[in-house]
PDB file of C-alpha atoms in Angstrom:
ATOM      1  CA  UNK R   1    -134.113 -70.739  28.875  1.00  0.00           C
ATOM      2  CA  UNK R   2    -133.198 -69.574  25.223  1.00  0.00           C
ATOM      3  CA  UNK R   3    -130.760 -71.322  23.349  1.00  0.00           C
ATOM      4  CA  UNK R   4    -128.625 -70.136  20.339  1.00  0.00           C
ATOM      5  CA  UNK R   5    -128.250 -72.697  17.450  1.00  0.00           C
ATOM      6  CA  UNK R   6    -125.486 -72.336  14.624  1.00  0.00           C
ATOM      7  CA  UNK R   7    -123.317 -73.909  12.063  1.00  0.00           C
ATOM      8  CA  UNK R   8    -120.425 -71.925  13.086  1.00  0.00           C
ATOM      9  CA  UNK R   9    -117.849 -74.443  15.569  1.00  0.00           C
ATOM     10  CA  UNK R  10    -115.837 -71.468  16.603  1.00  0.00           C
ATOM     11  CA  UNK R  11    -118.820 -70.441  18.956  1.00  0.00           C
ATOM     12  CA  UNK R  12    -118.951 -73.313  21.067  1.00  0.00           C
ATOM     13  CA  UNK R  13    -115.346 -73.077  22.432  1.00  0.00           C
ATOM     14  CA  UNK R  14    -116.811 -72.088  25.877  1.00  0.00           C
ATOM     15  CA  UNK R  15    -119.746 -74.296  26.071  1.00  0.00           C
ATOM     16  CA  UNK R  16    -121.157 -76.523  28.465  1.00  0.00           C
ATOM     17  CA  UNK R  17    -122.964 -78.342  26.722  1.00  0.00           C
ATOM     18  CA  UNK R  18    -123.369 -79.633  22.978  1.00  0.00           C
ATOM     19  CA  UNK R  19    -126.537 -80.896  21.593  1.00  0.00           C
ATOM     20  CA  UNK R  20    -125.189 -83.007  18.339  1.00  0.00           C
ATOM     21  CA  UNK R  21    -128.438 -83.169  15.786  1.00  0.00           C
ATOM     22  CA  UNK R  22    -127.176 -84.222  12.738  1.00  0.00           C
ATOM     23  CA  UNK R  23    -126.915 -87.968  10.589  1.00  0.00           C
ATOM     24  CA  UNK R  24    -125.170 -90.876  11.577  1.00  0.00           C
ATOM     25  CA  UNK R  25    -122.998 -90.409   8.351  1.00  0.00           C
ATOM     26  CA  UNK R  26    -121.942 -86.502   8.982  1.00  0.00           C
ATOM     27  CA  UNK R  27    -121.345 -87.573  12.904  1.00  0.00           C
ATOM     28  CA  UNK R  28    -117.746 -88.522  13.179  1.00  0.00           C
ATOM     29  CA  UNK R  29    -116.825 -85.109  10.652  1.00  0.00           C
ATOM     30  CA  UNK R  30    -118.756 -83.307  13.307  1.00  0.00           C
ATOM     31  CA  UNK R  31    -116.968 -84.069  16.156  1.00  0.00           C
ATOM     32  CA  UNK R  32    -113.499 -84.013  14.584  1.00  0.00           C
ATOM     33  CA  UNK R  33    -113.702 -80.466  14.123  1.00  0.00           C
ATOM     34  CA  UNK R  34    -115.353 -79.885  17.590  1.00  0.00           C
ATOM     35  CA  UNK R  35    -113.107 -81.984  19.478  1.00  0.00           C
ATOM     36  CA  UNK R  36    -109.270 -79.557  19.785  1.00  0.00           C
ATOM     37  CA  UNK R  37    -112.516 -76.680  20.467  1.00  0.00           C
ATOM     38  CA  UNK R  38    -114.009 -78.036  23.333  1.00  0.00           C
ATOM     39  CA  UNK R  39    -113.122 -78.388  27.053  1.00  0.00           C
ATOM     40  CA  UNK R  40    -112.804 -81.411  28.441  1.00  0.00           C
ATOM     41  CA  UNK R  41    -115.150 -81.747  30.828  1.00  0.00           C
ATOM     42  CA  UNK R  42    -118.217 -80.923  27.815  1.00  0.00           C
ATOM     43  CA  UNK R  43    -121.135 -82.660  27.631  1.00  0.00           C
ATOM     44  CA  UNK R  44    -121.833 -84.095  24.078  1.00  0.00           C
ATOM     45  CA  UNK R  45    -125.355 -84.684  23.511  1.00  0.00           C
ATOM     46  CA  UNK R  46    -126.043 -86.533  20.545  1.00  0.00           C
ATOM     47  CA  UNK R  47    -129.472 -87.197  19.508  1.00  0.00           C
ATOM     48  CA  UNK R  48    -129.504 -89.170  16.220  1.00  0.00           C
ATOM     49  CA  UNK R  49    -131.418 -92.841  15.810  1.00  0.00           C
ATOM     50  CA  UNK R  50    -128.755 -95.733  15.923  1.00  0.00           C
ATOM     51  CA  UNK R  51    -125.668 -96.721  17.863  1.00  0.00           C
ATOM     52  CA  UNK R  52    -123.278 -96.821  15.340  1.00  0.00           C
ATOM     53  CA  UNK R  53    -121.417 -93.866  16.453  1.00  0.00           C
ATOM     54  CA  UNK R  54    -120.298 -95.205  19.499  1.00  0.00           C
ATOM     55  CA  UNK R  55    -116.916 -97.220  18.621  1.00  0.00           C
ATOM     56  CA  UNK R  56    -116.325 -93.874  17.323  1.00  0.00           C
ATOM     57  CA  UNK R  57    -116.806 -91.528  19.579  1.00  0.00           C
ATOM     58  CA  UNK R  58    -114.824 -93.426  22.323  1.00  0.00           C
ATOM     59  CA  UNK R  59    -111.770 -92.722  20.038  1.00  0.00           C
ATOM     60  CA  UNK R  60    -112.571 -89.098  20.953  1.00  0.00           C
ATOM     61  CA  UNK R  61    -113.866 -88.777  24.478  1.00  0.00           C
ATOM     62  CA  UNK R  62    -113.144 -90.955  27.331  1.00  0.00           C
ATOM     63  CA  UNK R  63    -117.046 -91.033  28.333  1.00  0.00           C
ATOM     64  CA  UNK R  64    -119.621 -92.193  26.170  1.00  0.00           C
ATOM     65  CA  UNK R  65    -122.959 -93.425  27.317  1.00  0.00           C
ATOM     66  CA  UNK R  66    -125.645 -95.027  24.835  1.00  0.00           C
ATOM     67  CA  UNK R  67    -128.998 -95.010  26.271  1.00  0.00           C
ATOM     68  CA  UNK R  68    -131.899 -96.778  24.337  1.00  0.00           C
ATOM     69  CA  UNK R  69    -134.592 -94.122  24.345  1.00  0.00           C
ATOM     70  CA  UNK R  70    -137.406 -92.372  21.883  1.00  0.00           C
ATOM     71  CA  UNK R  71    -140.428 -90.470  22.198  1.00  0.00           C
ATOM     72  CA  UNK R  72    -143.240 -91.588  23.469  1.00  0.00           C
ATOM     73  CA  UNK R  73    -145.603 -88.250  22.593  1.00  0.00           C
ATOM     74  CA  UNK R  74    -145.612 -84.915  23.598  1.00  0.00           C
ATOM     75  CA  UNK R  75    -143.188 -84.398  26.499  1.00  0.00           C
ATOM     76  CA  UNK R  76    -142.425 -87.404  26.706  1.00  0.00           C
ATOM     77  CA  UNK R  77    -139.302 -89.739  26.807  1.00  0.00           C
ATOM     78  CA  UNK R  78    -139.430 -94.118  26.994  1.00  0.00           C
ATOM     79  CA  UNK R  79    -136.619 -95.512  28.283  1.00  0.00           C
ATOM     80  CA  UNK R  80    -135.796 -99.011  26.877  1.00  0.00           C
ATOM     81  CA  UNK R  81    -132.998 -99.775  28.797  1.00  0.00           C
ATOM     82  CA  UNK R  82    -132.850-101.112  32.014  1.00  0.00           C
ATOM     83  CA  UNK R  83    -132.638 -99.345  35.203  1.00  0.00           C
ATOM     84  CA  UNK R  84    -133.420 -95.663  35.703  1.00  0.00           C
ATOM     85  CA  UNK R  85    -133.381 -92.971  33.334  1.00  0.00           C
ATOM     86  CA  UNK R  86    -133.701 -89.250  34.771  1.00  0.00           C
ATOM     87  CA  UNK R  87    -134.159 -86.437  32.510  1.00  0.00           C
ATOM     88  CA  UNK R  88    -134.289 -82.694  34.210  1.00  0.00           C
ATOM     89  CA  UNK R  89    -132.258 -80.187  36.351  1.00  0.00           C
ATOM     90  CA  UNK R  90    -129.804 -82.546  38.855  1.00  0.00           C
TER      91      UNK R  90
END
C-alpha cells in the first residue's frame, strides 16, 4: 500500500480514511477545516499523546473512541485499556 501525505485539505474530500498527526494545540483548527470536507461516514485517525481532544471532537463527529495505547518497539502496539484491541485488515 502507498499512501499520499499533504498539507493541502481540499484533497481529502473523497477519503476514507484520515490519519490526524499533528499537536494537541493545532488539533481542534485541524478538524474545523476538515470537517464541511469530509463524508460522514470517515474515519478520523488521530494519533497524538493525550486525551484532551476528546470533549472536542465529539462537538464535531458523533463517534469518538479514545483508546489508551503506545508503542511497545518495532511493530508493535500495547494496549492499556481493557478488553481487546485489534489492529489489521477486518
Amino acid at each position: 500500500m502507498h499512501l499520499k501525505a499533504s498539507s493541502d485539505i481540499s484533497l481529502i474530500a473523497d477519503a476514507n480514511l484520515v490519519l490526524l498527526s499533528v499537536k494537541s494545540p493545532d488539533t481542534e483548527p485541524v478538524i474545523r477545516s476538515i470537517a464541511s470536507i469530509l463524508p460522514f461516514d470517515t474515519v478520523i485517525l488521530s494519533l497524538q499523546n493525550g486525551v484532551s481532544i476528546v470533549p472536542m471532537a465529539k462537538t464535531f463527529y458523533p463517534a469518538v473512541v479514545y483508546v489508551a495505547a503506545g508503542m511497545n518497539g518495532y511493530r508493535t502496539v500495547k494496549h492499556h485499556g481493557r478488553g481487546k484491541l485489534v489492529l489489521g485488515i477486518y
